[in-house]
CSV table of C-alpha atoms and ligand atoms in Angstrom, one decimal:
chain,number,residue,atom,x,y,z
A,1059,MET,CA,60.1,118.2,84.8
A,1060,GLU,CA,61.8,118.9,88.0
A,1061,ASN,CA,65.2,118.7,86.4
A,1062,ASP,CA,64.2,121.1,83.7
A,1063,ILE,CA,63.1,123.6,86.4
A,1064,LEU,CA,66.3,123.2,88.3
A,1065,LEU,CA,68.2,123.8,85.0
A,1066,GLU,CA,66.3,126.9,84.3
A,1067,LEU,CA,66.8,128.2,87.8
A,1068,SER,CA,70.5,127.7,87.4
A,1069,LEU,CA,70.5,129.5,84.1
A,1070,ILE,CA,69.0,132.5,85.9
A,1071,VAL,CA,71.1,132.8,89.0
A,1072,GLY,CA,74.0,130.5,88.4
A,1073,GLN,CA,74.4,126.9,89.4
A,1074,ASN,CA,76.1,127.6,92.7
A,1075,GLN,CA,73.1,129.6,93.8
A,1076,VAL,CA,70.6,126.8,93.4
A,1077,ILE,CA,70.9,124.6,96.5
A,1078,THR,CA,69.2,121.2,96.3
A,1079,ASP,CA,71.4,119.1,98.6
A,1080,PRO,CA,69.3,118.2,101.7
A,1081,VAL,CA,72.2,118.8,104.1
A,1082,GLN,CA,72.9,122.3,102.7
A,1083,GLN,CA,69.1,123.1,102.6
A,1084,HIS,CA,68.6,122.0,106.3
A,1085,ALA,CA,68.9,125.5,107.9
A,1086,TYR,CA,66.6,127.1,105.4
A,1087,LEU,CA,63.8,124.6,105.8
A,1088,ARG,CA,63.3,125.3,109.6
A,1089,ASP,CA,62.2,128.3,111.6
A,1090,TRP,CA,64.3,129.9,114.4
A,1091,ARG,CA,62.1,128.5,117.1
A,1092,GLY,CA,62.3,125.0,115.7
A,1093,ARG,CA,58.5,124.7,115.5
A,1094,TYR,CA,58.0,124.4,111.7
A,1095,LYS,CA,59.8,122.3,109.1
A,1096,GLY,CA,59.1,122.3,105.4
A,1097,GLN,CA,60.6,121.1,102.1
A,1098,ALA,CA,61.6,122.9,98.9
A,1099,LEU,CA,62.6,122.0,95.4
A,1100,ALA,CA,65.5,124.4,95.8
A,1101,VAL,CA,66.9,127.3,97.8
A,1102,VAL,CA,67.6,130.0,95.2
A,1103,LYS,CA,69.8,133.0,95.8
A,1104,PRO,CA,69.4,135.9,93.2
A,1105,GLN,CA,71.8,138.7,93.1
A,1106,THR,CA,69.8,141.3,91.1
A,1107,THR,CA,66.3,142.5,90.7
A,1108,ASP,CA,66.4,141.4,87.1
A,1109,GLN,CA,67.1,137.8,88.3
A,1110,ILE,CA,64.1,138.0,90.7
A,1111,VAL,CA,61.9,139.1,87.9
A,1112,LYS,CA,63.0,136.1,85.8
A,1113,LEU,CA,62.6,133.7,88.7
A,1114,VAL,CA,59.1,135.0,89.4
A,1115,ARG,CA,58.1,134.6,85.7
A,1116,LEU,CA,59.5,131.0,85.6
A,1117,CYS,CA,57.6,130.1,88.8
A,1118,GLN,CA,54.3,131.6,87.4
A,1119,LEU,CA,54.7,129.6,84.2
A,1120,ASN,CA,55.2,126.4,86.1
A,1121,SER,CA,52.9,127.0,89.1
A,1122,ILE,CA,55.7,126.9,91.6
A,1123,SER,CA,55.2,128.7,95.0
A,1124,ILE,CA,57.8,131.2,96.1
A,1125,ILE,CA,58.8,131.5,99.8
A,1126,PRO,CA,60.6,134.8,100.2
A,1127,GLN,CA,63.3,134.4,102.9
A,1128,GLY,CA,65.5,136.9,104.6
A,1129,GLY,CA,67.5,136.0,107.7
A,1130,ASN,CA,64.9,133.4,108.6
A,1131,THR,CA,64.5,134.8,112.1
A,1132,SER,CA,60.7,135.0,111.9
A,1133,LEU,CA,59.1,134.0,115.2
A,1134,CYS,CA,55.9,132.8,113.6
A,1135,GLY,CA,57.1,130.5,110.8
A,1136,GLY,CA,56.7,133.3,108.2
A,1137,ALA,CA,59.7,132.3,106.0
A,1138,THR,CA,59.5,128.5,106.4
A,1139,PRO,CA,58.2,126.5,103.4
A,1140,LEU,CA,55.3,124.1,103.7
A,1141,ASP,CA,55.6,120.4,104.1
A,1142,GLN,CA,55.7,117.5,101.5
A,1143,SER,CA,52.1,118.0,100.6
A,1144,PHE,CA,53.1,121.2,98.8
A,1145,PRO,CA,55.8,119.7,96.5
A,1146,SER,CA,56.2,122.7,94.1
A,1147,GLN,CA,57.9,125.5,96.1
A,1148,ILE,CA,61.2,127.2,96.1
A,1149,ILE,CA,62.7,129.4,98.8
A,1150,VAL,CA,64.1,132.7,97.4
A,1151,ASN,CA,66.8,133.8,99.8
A,1152,PHE,CA,68.3,137.3,99.5
A,1153,SER,CA,71.5,136.9,101.3
A,1154,LEU,CA,73.5,137.7,98.2
A,1155,MET,CA,71.6,141.0,97.5
A,1156,ASN,CA,73.6,142.6,100.3
A,1157,LYS,CA,75.0,145.8,98.8
A,1158,ILE,CA,74.6,149.3,100.3
A,1159,LEU,CA,73.9,151.3,97.1
A,1160,ALA,CA,74.1,154.9,98.2
A,1161,ILE,CA,74.2,157.1,101.2
A,1162,ASP,CA,72.9,160.7,101.0
A,1163,ILE,CA,74.4,162.5,104.1
A,1164,GLU,CA,72.5,165.8,103.5
A,1165,ASN,CA,69.2,164.1,102.9
A,1166,ASN,CA,69.8,161.7,105.8
A,1167,SER,CA,68.9,158.6,103.8
A,1168,ILE,CA,70.5,155.4,102.7
A,1169,THR,CA,69.6,153.1,99.7
A,1170,VAL,CA,70.1,149.3,100.3
A,1171,GLU,CA,69.5,146.0,98.8
A,1172,ALA,CA,66.9,143.8,100.6
A,1173,GLY,CA,69.5,141.2,101.8
A,1174,CYS,CA,71.6,143.7,103.8
A,1175,THR,CA,71.6,142.6,107.5
A,1176,LEU,CA,70.3,145.1,109.9
A,1177,SER,CA,73.6,145.3,111.7
A,1178,GLN,CA,75.4,146.0,108.4
A,1179,ILE,CA,73.1,149.1,107.9
A,1180,ILE,CA,73.6,150.2,111.5
A,1181,LYS,CA,77.3,149.9,111.3
A,1182,TYR,CA,77.5,151.6,107.8
A,1183,ALA,CA,75.4,154.5,109.2
A,1184,GLU,CA,77.7,154.8,112.2
A,1185,LYS,CA,80.7,155.0,110.0
A,1186,HIS,CA,79.1,158.0,108.3
A,1187,LYS,CA,78.1,159.6,111.6
A,1188,ARG,CA,74.5,158.8,111.2
A,1189,TYR,CA,72.1,156.6,113.2
A,1190,PHE,CA,69.7,153.9,112.0
A,1191,PRO,CA,67.4,153.3,115.1
A,1192,LEU,CA,65.8,149.9,114.4
A,1193,SER,CA,67.1,147.7,117.3
A,1194,ILE,CA,66.1,144.0,117.7
A,1195,ALA,CA,68.1,141.2,119.1
A,1196,SER,CA,68.3,139.3,115.8
A,1197,GLU,CA,70.1,142.3,114.1
A,1198,GLY,CA,73.1,140.2,113.2
A,1199,SER,CA,71.0,137.8,111.1
A,1200,CYS,CA,67.8,139.5,110.1
A,1201,GLN,CA,67.7,141.4,106.8
A,1202,ILE,CA,66.2,144.7,106.0
A,1203,GLY,CA,63.9,143.1,103.5
A,1204,GLY,CA,62.6,140.8,106.2
A,1205,ASN,CA,62.4,143.7,108.6
A,1206,ILE,CA,60.3,145.6,106.1
A,1207,ALA,CA,58.1,142.7,105.2
A,1208,THR,CA,57.3,142.2,108.8
A,1209,ASN,CA,57.2,145.8,109.8
A,1210,ALA,CA,59.5,145.0,112.7
A,1211,GLY,CA,59.4,146.8,116.0
A,1212,GLY,CA,62.1,146.4,118.6
A,1213,ILE,CA,63.1,148.5,121.6
A,1214,HIS,CA,63.1,152.0,120.1
A,1215,VAL,CA,59.6,152.2,118.7
A,1216,ILE,CA,58.6,154.6,121.6
A,1217,LYS,CA,60.8,157.1,119.9
A,1218,TYR,CA,61.3,156.3,116.3
A,1219,GLY,CA,58.2,154.1,115.5
A,1220,MET,CA,58.1,150.8,113.7
A,1221,VAL,CA,60.0,150.1,110.5
A,1222,ARG,CA,57.2,151.6,108.5
A,1223,ASP,CA,58.2,155.0,110.0
A,1224,MET,CA,61.8,154.5,108.7
A,1225,VAL,CA,61.1,153.6,105.1
A,1226,LEU,CA,61.2,156.4,102.5
A,1227,GLY,CA,61.1,154.3,99.3
A,1228,LEU,CA,60.9,150.7,98.0
A,1229,GLU,CA,61.4,148.7,94.9
A,1230,ILE,CA,59.1,145.7,94.7
A,1231,VAL,CA,58.8,142.9,92.3
A,1232,LEU,CA,55.1,141.8,91.9
A,1233,PRO,CA,53.9,138.2,91.5
A,1234,ASP,CA,53.5,138.7,87.8
A,1235,GLY,CA,57.1,140.0,87.4
A,1236,ARG,CA,56.3,143.7,87.1
A,1237,ILE,CA,58.6,146.0,89.0
A,1238,ILE,CA,57.1,148.7,91.2
A,1239,ASN,CA,59.6,151.5,91.4
A,1240,GLN,CA,59.0,153.7,94.5
A,1241,LEU,CA,62.6,154.1,95.3
A,1242,ASN,CA,62.4,157.8,96.1
A,1243,CYS,CA,64.0,159.4,99.2
A,1244,LEU,CA,61.4,162.1,99.8
A,1245,ARG,CA,59.9,162.8,103.2
A,1246,LYS,CA,56.9,164.4,101.6
A,1247,ASN,CA,55.2,162.9,98.6
A,1248,ASN,CA,51.5,163.3,98.5
A,1249,SER,CA,51.0,162.1,95.0
A,1250,TYR,CA,47.7,160.1,95.5
A,1251,LEU,CA,48.1,156.7,97.1
A,1252,ASP,CA,51.4,155.7,98.9
A,1253,LEU,CA,51.4,152.2,97.4
A,1254,LYS,CA,54.6,151.1,99.1
A,1255,GLN,CA,52.7,150.9,102.4
A,1256,ILE,CA,50.7,147.9,101.2
A,1257,PHE,CA,54.0,145.9,101.0
A,1258,ILE,CA,55.3,147.0,104.5
A,1259,GLY,CA,54.2,144.1,106.8
A,1260,SER,CA,52.8,142.0,104.0
A,1261,GLU,CA,55.1,139.1,105.1
A,1262,GLY,CA,56.1,138.0,101.5
A,1263,THR,CA,52.5,137.5,100.3
A,1264,LEU,CA,52.2,140.3,97.9
A,1265,GLY,CA,55.6,140.9,96.4
A,1266,ILE,CA,59.2,140.8,96.8
A,1267,ILE,CA,61.0,143.7,98.4
A,1268,SER,CA,64.3,144.1,96.4
A,1269,LYS,CA,65.6,147.5,97.4
A,1270,ALA,CA,64.7,150.1,100.0
A,1271,VAL,CA,65.5,153.8,100.9
A,1272,LEU,CA,65.7,154.3,104.6
A,1273,LYS,CA,65.7,157.3,106.9
A,1274,LEU,CA,68.9,158.1,108.8
A,1275,TYR,CA,68.9,160.1,112.0
A,1276,PRO,CA,71.5,162.2,114.0
A,1277,VAL,CA,73.7,160.2,116.3
A,1278,PRO,CA,72.3,160.7,119.9
A,1279,LEU,CA,74.5,163.1,122.0
A,1280,GLY,CA,74.5,160.6,124.9
A,1281,TYR,CA,72.5,158.1,126.8
A,1282,VAL,CA,71.3,157.8,130.4
A,1283,THR,CA,70.3,154.2,131.2
A,1284,GLY,CA,68.2,153.3,134.2
A,1285,LEU,CA,66.8,150.3,136.0
A,1286,ILE,CA,64.0,150.8,138.4
A,1287,SER,CA,61.7,148.5,140.3
A,1288,VAL,CA,58.1,149.2,140.9
A,1289,LYS,CA,55.1,147.5,142.7
A,1290,ASN,CA,52.6,148.0,139.9
A,1291,ILE,CA,52.3,149.0,136.3
A,1292,SER,CA,50.5,152.2,137.1
A,1293,GLN,CA,53.8,153.5,138.8
A,1294,ALA,CA,55.7,152.5,135.8
A,1295,ILE,CA,53.4,154.4,133.4
A,1296,GLU,CA,53.5,157.5,135.7
A,1297,LEU,CA,57.2,157.4,135.5
A,1298,LEU,CA,57.1,157.1,131.7
A,1299,ASN,CA,54.8,160.0,131.3
A,1300,ILE,CA,57.0,162.3,133.6
A,1301,LEU,CA,60.2,161.3,131.8
A,1302,SER,CA,58.6,161.8,128.4
A,1303,VAL,CA,57.8,165.5,129.3
A,1304,HIS,CA,61.4,166.3,130.1
A,1305,PHE,CA,63.5,163.9,128.0
A,1306,SER,CA,63.7,162.0,124.8
A,1307,VAL,CA,62.7,158.5,126.1
A,1308,CYS,CA,64.0,156.0,123.6
A,1309,ALA,CA,63.3,152.7,125.4
A,1310,PHE,CA,61.0,151.6,128.2
A,1311,GLU,CA,61.1,147.9,128.8
A,1312,ILE,CA,59.4,145.8,131.4
A,1313,ILE,CA,60.4,142.6,133.1
A,1314,GLY,CA,57.9,140.6,135.3
A,1315,GLN,CA,58.8,138.9,138.5
A,1316,THR,CA,58.7,135.3,137.1
A,1317,MET,CA,60.9,136.3,134.2
A,1318,GLN,CA,63.3,138.0,136.7
A,1319,GLN,CA,63.6,134.7,138.6
A,1320,ILE,CA,64.0,132.6,135.5
A,1321,TYR,CA,66.7,134.9,134.1
A,1322,ASN,CA,68.6,135.1,137.3
A,1323,ALA,CA,68.7,131.3,137.6
A,1324,LYS,CA,70.1,130.9,134.1
A,1325,PHE,CA,72.4,133.9,133.8
A,1326,THR,CA,74.1,133.9,137.1
A,1327,ALA,CA,77.2,136.0,135.9
A,1328,ASN,CA,74.9,139.1,135.1
A,1329,GLN,CA,72.0,139.1,137.4
A,1330,ILE,CA,69.2,141.7,137.4
A,1331,PRO,CA,70.3,143.9,140.2
A,1332,LEU,CA,66.8,144.9,141.5
A,1333,SER,CA,63.8,142.8,142.2
A,1334,ASP,CA,60.1,143.6,142.7
A,1335,ALA,CA,56.8,142.9,141.1
A,1336,TRP,CA,58.1,144.7,138.0
A,1337,VAL,CA,61.5,145.9,136.9
A,1338,ILE,CA,61.8,148.6,134.3
A,1339,LEU,CA,64.7,149.2,132.0
A,1340,PHE,CA,64.6,152.6,130.4
A,1341,GLU,CA,66.9,154.7,128.3
A,1342,LEU,CA,66.9,158.4,127.7
A,1343,GLN,CA,68.8,160.1,124.9
A,1344,THR,CA,70.5,162.9,126.7
A,1345,PRO,CA,74.0,163.7,127.9
A,1346,ASP,CA,72.6,165.2,131.1
A,1347,LEU,CA,72.8,162.5,133.8
A,1348,ASP,CA,72.5,165.0,136.8
A,1349,ASN,CA,69.3,166.5,135.4
A,1350,ALA,CA,67.8,163.0,135.0
A,1351,ILE,CA,68.7,162.0,138.5
A,1352,GLU,CA,67.3,165.3,140.0
A,1353,LEU,CA,64.0,164.8,138.1
A,1354,ILE,CA,63.5,161.3,139.1
A,1355,SER,CA,64.3,162.0,142.7
A,1356,LYS,CA,61.6,164.7,142.6
A,1357,ILE,CA,59.0,162.1,141.6
A,1358,GLY,CA,59.1,160.6,145.1
A,1359,LEU,CA,60.2,157.1,144.1
A,1360,ASP,CA,62.4,155.2,146.6
A,1361,THR,CA,65.8,155.8,145.1
A,1362,GLN,CA,67.2,152.6,146.6
A,1363,GLN,CA,65.2,150.9,143.9
A,1364,LEU,CA,66.9,152.9,141.1
A,1365,ILE,CA,70.2,152.3,139.3
A,1366,ILE,CA,70.9,155.2,136.8
A,1367,ASN,CA,74.1,156.1,134.9
A,1368,ASP,CA,75.6,157.3,131.6
A,1369,ASN,CA,78.4,154.8,131.9
A,1370,LEU,CA,78.8,152.6,128.8
A,1371,THR,CA,79.9,149.5,130.8
A,1372,LEU,CA,76.7,149.6,132.8
A,1373,ARG,CA,74.6,150.3,129.8
A,1374,ASN,CA,76.0,147.3,128.0
A,1375,LYS,CA,75.4,145.1,131.0
A,1376,LEU,CA,71.8,146.2,131.4
A,1377,TRP,CA,71.0,145.7,127.7
A,1378,GLN,CA,72.7,142.3,127.8
A,1379,ILE,CA,70.1,141.4,130.4
A,1380,ARG,CA,67.3,142.5,128.2
A,1381,GLU,CA,68.7,140.6,125.1
A,1382,ASN,CA,69.0,137.5,127.0
A,1383,LEU,CA,65.5,137.4,128.4
A,1384,PRO,CA,64.1,135.5,125.3
A,1385,VAL,CA,67.1,133.2,125.6
A,1386,ALA,CA,66.5,132.4,129.3
A,1387,GLU,CA,62.8,132.0,128.6
A,1388,LYS,CA,63.5,129.6,125.7
A,1389,MET,CA,66.0,127.6,128.0
A,1390,TYR,CA,63.2,127.4,130.7
A,1391,GLY,CA,61.1,125.2,128.5
A,1392,VAL,CA,58.2,125.2,126.1
A,1393,ALA,CA,55.6,127.9,126.7
A,1394,VAL,CA,52.6,129.2,124.7
A,1395,LYS,CA,53.9,132.5,123.4
A,1396,HIS,CA,52.1,135.6,122.7
A,1397,ASP,CA,53.3,138.9,121.2
A,1398,ILE,CA,50.4,141.1,122.2
A,1399,SER,CA,49.7,144.8,122.3
A,1400,LEU,CA,47.2,146.8,124.2
A,1401,PRO,CA,46.4,150.5,124.9
A,1402,ILE,CA,49.0,151.3,127.5
A,1403,SER,CA,46.2,152.5,129.7
A,1404,ARG,CA,44.7,148.9,129.8
A,1405,ILE,CA,47.8,146.8,130.3
A,1406,GLU,CA,47.4,146.4,134.1
A,1407,GLU,CA,43.7,145.6,133.7
A,1408,PHE,CA,44.6,143.0,131.1
A,1409,ILE,CA,47.2,141.3,133.2
A,1410,LEU,CA,44.9,141.1,136.3
A,1411,LEU,CA,42.0,139.9,134.2
A,1412,ASN,CA,44.0,137.3,132.2
A,1413,GLN,CA,45.9,136.0,135.2
A,1414,LYS,CA,42.6,135.3,136.8
A,1415,ASN,CA,41.2,133.6,133.7
A,1416,ILE,CA,44.3,131.5,133.1
A,1417,LYS,CA,44.4,130.4,136.7
A,1418,LYS,CA,40.8,129.3,136.7
A,1419,SER,CA,41.6,126.6,134.0
A,1420,TYR,CA,45.3,126.1,135.0
A,1421,PRO,CA,45.9,126.9,138.7
A,1422,GLU,CA,49.6,125.9,138.4
A,1423,ALA,CA,50.3,127.9,135.3
A,1424,GLN,CA,53.3,130.3,135.2
A,1425,ILE,CA,52.9,133.5,133.4
A,1426,ILE,CA,56.2,134.9,132.1
A,1427,ILE,CA,56.0,138.5,131.1
A,1428,PHE,CA,58.5,140.9,129.6
A,1429,GLY,CA,58.4,143.4,126.7
A,1430,HIS,CA,58.2,146.9,125.4
A,1431,LEU,CA,55.8,148.5,127.9
A,1432,GLY,CA,56.4,152.0,126.4
A,1433,ASP,CA,54.6,150.7,123.2
A,1434,GLY,CA,51.9,148.7,125.1
A,1435,ASN,CA,53.6,145.5,123.7
A,1436,LEU,CA,54.0,142.4,126.0
A,1437,HIS,CA,55.7,139.1,125.3
A,1438,TYR,CA,53.2,137.1,127.3
A,1439,ASN,CA,54.2,133.4,127.8
A,1440,VAL,CA,52.1,130.8,129.5
A,1441,GLN,CA,53.8,127.7,130.8
A,1442,LEU,CA,52.1,124.7,132.4
A,1443,ALA,CA,53.8,122.2,134.8
A,1444,ALA,CA,54.4,119.5,132.3
A,1445,GLN,CA,55.6,120.2,128.8
A,1446,ALA,CA,53.1,117.8,127.1
A,1447,GLU,CA,50.3,119.6,128.8
A,1448,THR,CA,51.5,123.0,127.7
A,1449,VAL,CA,51.6,121.7,124.1
A,1450,SER,CA,48.2,120.0,124.2
A,1451,GLN,CA,46.6,123.0,125.8
A,1452,GLU,CA,47.9,125.6,123.3
A,1453,ASN,CA,44.6,126.3,121.6
A,1454,ASN,CA,42.8,126.7,124.8
A,1455,ILE,CA,45.4,129.0,126.3
A,1456,ASN,CA,45.4,131.1,123.1
A,1457,GLN,CA,41.7,131.4,123.4
A,1458,ILE,CA,41.8,132.6,126.9
A,1459,VAL,CA,44.6,135.1,126.3
A,1460,TYR,CA,43.3,136.5,122.8
A,1461,THR,CA,39.7,136.8,124.1
A,1462,ASP,CA,40.9,139.1,126.9
A,1463,VAL,CA,43.3,141.0,124.6
A,1464,LEU,CA,40.5,141.6,122.0
A,1465,SER,CA,38.0,142.5,124.6
A,1466,LEU,CA,40.3,145.4,125.8
A,1467,GLY,CA,41.0,146.7,122.3
A,1468,GLY,CA,44.3,145.0,121.8
A,1469,SER,CA,46.0,143.1,119.0
A,1470,ILE,CA,47.1,139.5,118.7
A,1471,SER,CA,50.3,140.5,116.9
A,1472,ALA,CA,52.2,143.5,118.1
A,1473,GLU,CA,55.4,143.1,116.0
A,1474,HIS,CA,56.2,139.5,115.0
A,1475,GLY,CA,53.4,139.2,112.4
A,1476,ILE,CA,50.9,136.4,111.5
A,1477,GLY,CA,52.9,133.8,109.5
A,1478,GLN,CA,51.7,130.3,110.0
A,1479,LEU,CA,51.4,130.6,113.8
A,1480,LYS,CA,48.5,132.9,114.0
A,1481,LEU,CA,46.8,132.2,110.7
A,1482,SER,CA,43.4,131.2,112.1
A,1483,TRP,CA,43.6,134.0,114.8
A,1484,TYR,CA,44.1,136.6,112.1
A,1485,LYS,CA,40.7,135.9,110.6
A,1486,ASP,CA,39.0,135.6,113.9
A,1487,SER,CA,40.4,138.8,115.4
A,1488,SER,CA,39.8,140.9,112.2
A,1489,ASP,CA,36.8,143.0,111.4
A,1490,LEU,CA,35.2,141.0,108.5
A,1491,ASN,CA,35.3,143.8,105.9
A,1492,SER,CA,38.9,144.5,106.7
A,1493,TYR,CA,39.7,140.8,106.4
A,1494,ASN,CA,37.9,140.5,103.1
A,1495,LEU,CA,39.6,143.6,101.7
A,1496,ALA,CA,43.0,142.2,102.5
A,1497,GLY,CA,42.0,139.1,100.7
A,1498,GLN,CA,40.8,141.0,97.7
A,1499,ILE,CA,44.2,142.8,97.6
A,1500,LYS,CA,46.0,139.4,97.8
A,1501,GLN,CA,43.7,138.0,95.0
A,1502,LEU,CA,44.4,141.0,92.8
A,1503,LEU,CA,48.2,140.9,93.1
A,1504,ASP,CA,48.6,137.1,93.3
A,1505,PRO,CA,45.7,135.4,91.8
A,1506,ASN,CA,47.4,132.0,91.6
A,1507,ASN,CA,48.4,132.2,95.3
A,1508,LEU,CA,52.0,131.5,94.7
A,1509,PHE,CA,53.6,134.0,97.0
A,1510,ASN,CA,54.1,132.5,100.5
A,1511,PRO,CA,50.9,130.4,100.3
A,1512,ASN,CA,49.2,129.3,103.6
A,1513,LYS,CA,50.6,132.3,105.5
A,1514,ILE,CA,48.2,134.7,106.9
A,1515,PHE,CA,45.3,133.5,104.7
B,2940,FAD,C1,66.3,136.6,119.1
B,2940,FAD,C2,65.1,137.3,118.4
B,2940,FAD,C3,64.7,138.5,118.8
B,2940,FAD,C4,63.7,139.2,118.0
B,2940,FAD,N1,63.2,140.4,118.4
B,2940,FAD,C5,62.3,141.1,117.7
B,2940,FAD,C6,61.8,142.4,118.1
B,2940,FAD,O1,62.2,142.9,119.1
B,2940,FAD,N2,61.0,143.0,117.3
B,2940,FAD,C7,60.5,142.4,116.1
B,2940,FAD,O2,59.6,143.0,115.4
B,2940,FAD,N3,60.9,141.2,115.7
B,2940,FAD,C8,61.7,140.5,116.5
B,2940,FAD,N4,62.2,139.3,116.1
B,2940,FAD,C9,61.6,138.6,114.9
B,2940,FAD,C10,62.4,138.8,113.6
B,2940,FAD,O3,63.8,139.0,113.8
B,2940,FAD,C11,61.8,139.9,112.7
B,2940,FAD,O4,60.5,139.5,112.3
B,2940,FAD,C12,62.6,140.2,111.5
B,2940,FAD,O5,62.1,141.4,111.0
B,2940,FAD,C13,62.6,139.2,110.4
B,2940,FAD,O6,63.6,139.5,109.5
B,2940,FAD,P1,64.3,138.3,108.6
B,2940,FAD,O7,65.2,138.9,107.6
B,2940,FAD,O8,64.9,137.3,109.5
B,2940,FAD,O9,63.0,137.7,107.9
B,2940,FAD,P2,62.5,136.2,107.6
B,2940,FAD,O10,62.4,135.6,109.0
B,2940,FAD,O11,63.4,135.6,106.7
B,2940,FAD,O12,61.1,136.5,107.0
B,2940,FAD,C14,60.0,137.1,107.6
B,2940,FAD,C15,58.9,137.3,106.7
B,2940,FAD,O13,59.2,138.3,105.7
B,2940,FAD,C16,59.2,137.8,104.4
B,2940,FAD,N5,60.4,138.3,103.7
B,2940,FAD,C17,61.6,138.2,104.0
B,2940,FAD,N6,62.4,138.9,103.2
B,2940,FAD,C18,61.6,139.4,102.2
B,2940,FAD,C19,61.7,140.2,101.1
B,2940,FAD,N7,62.9,140.7,100.6
B,2940,FAD,N8,60.7,140.6,100.3
B,2940,FAD,C20,59.4,140.1,100.8
B,2940,FAD,N9,59.2,139.4,101.8
B,2940,FAD,C21,60.2,139.1,102.6
B,2940,FAD,C22,59.2,136.2,104.6
B,2940,FAD,O14,58.5,135.6,103.6
B,2940,FAD,C23,58.4,136.2,105.9
B,2940,FAD,O15,57.1,136.1,105.7
B,2940,FAD,C24,63.2,138.6,116.9
B,2940,FAD,C25,63.7,137.3,116.4
B,2940,FAD,C26,64.7,136.7,117.2
B,2940,FAD,C27,65.2,135.3,116.7
């Protein structure tokens, strides 16, 4: 039976695109953090939508689960297959569907296959004097199909929104093999329901994204990049609000003091040049450095705490620091990680409340914070003195953090998604009717639960 399936898979995509060798499969079976490991009958690499349709139909006939996989950079185990207790599953990996199909300069849009990497799209747009603004540290590996399936965020959400805001059209293969063709490149299209929205952020549970039409934007005329240290978050928010009136703010990132210390200890060659309770890294899309300096000096902040420039070398150095924060944090050891969002007006309240609650149970705990303050999104990591204790206390720490997040109107997943990591928390944090409606949509589209099972639901 297994051999018959493997033969049929080979007939659809070609023998070389069906990986069964355990050594070659290794990287596809684990997640980026090394937290999850699964197994699969095969890793299969289609090259066309037609091949995806055939794969899906074959899997339906034989009750085989499909794990859609892009660049496998999910931070919540979303693209990792399940373990040996789920024997009938294949990984469908899109790395060979990596063609840019068209660019429409006047319409400012680009049509791509799902397996194009994010950096491939950014560079292609640049070559045509256009700008694609999605910016995440995994851009060299993650694929646009994965970005859309997770509704990725990143550092430019404050100006350009999440991926959802950058998608004009999609082609989707449903679990029964039907193709939904919404590959239009229109900015306005009010013909009843905008069905593609259901698939954006659906984490491979409702269909396979095979192609996409994306918005392109004008290349910014210049950047002013700044680093400023502040005593509290209210000061940072005040700065953000003033800057936003006068400039196009495209990034507003925060680095907490413990994170500053951890980073500086690991990356001695490119230290964070300021220090205080909080350091803010911000970027304005403007060629007018003098105007930016003048405005900030009028706010009355101590300018010794400010580094600001339009110099490319400095810009690269500062953004390198930001990119290496998750790396430094990972090197520092195991932490219970949270990707949370709150109304920006309640961030400070949350941090004070939650620090108090965490310290009540774990007086020695370190809370390591960085993230996208401009979007109300914190990467909020709790680490106990001993690794074994951090691991054993994960559920309790989650309970303390998520209870406070939810009590202040926040979300347990700002941008990384639910995957396997937050499965039980998705239910507990959802309004029951919303949770049930999402389940009904899943049941309607995938009644046999073959698309990325045991993720989200
Ligand atoms: C260093 C680092 C930094 C990161 N920074 C950010 C950040 O700033 N913001 C952010 O949002 N995320 C970030 N991430 C998380 C991750 O890169 C994003 O979630 C990304 O969008 C995933 O893309 P991928 O191609 O790797 O998808 P995968 O990890 O392969 O898959 C993710 C999910 O999408 C599904 N999927 C993949 N391709 C398809 C498809 N074609 N059709 C249907 N479903 C599909 C999978 O089944 C899975 O559920 C970061 C990750 C790393 C490692």
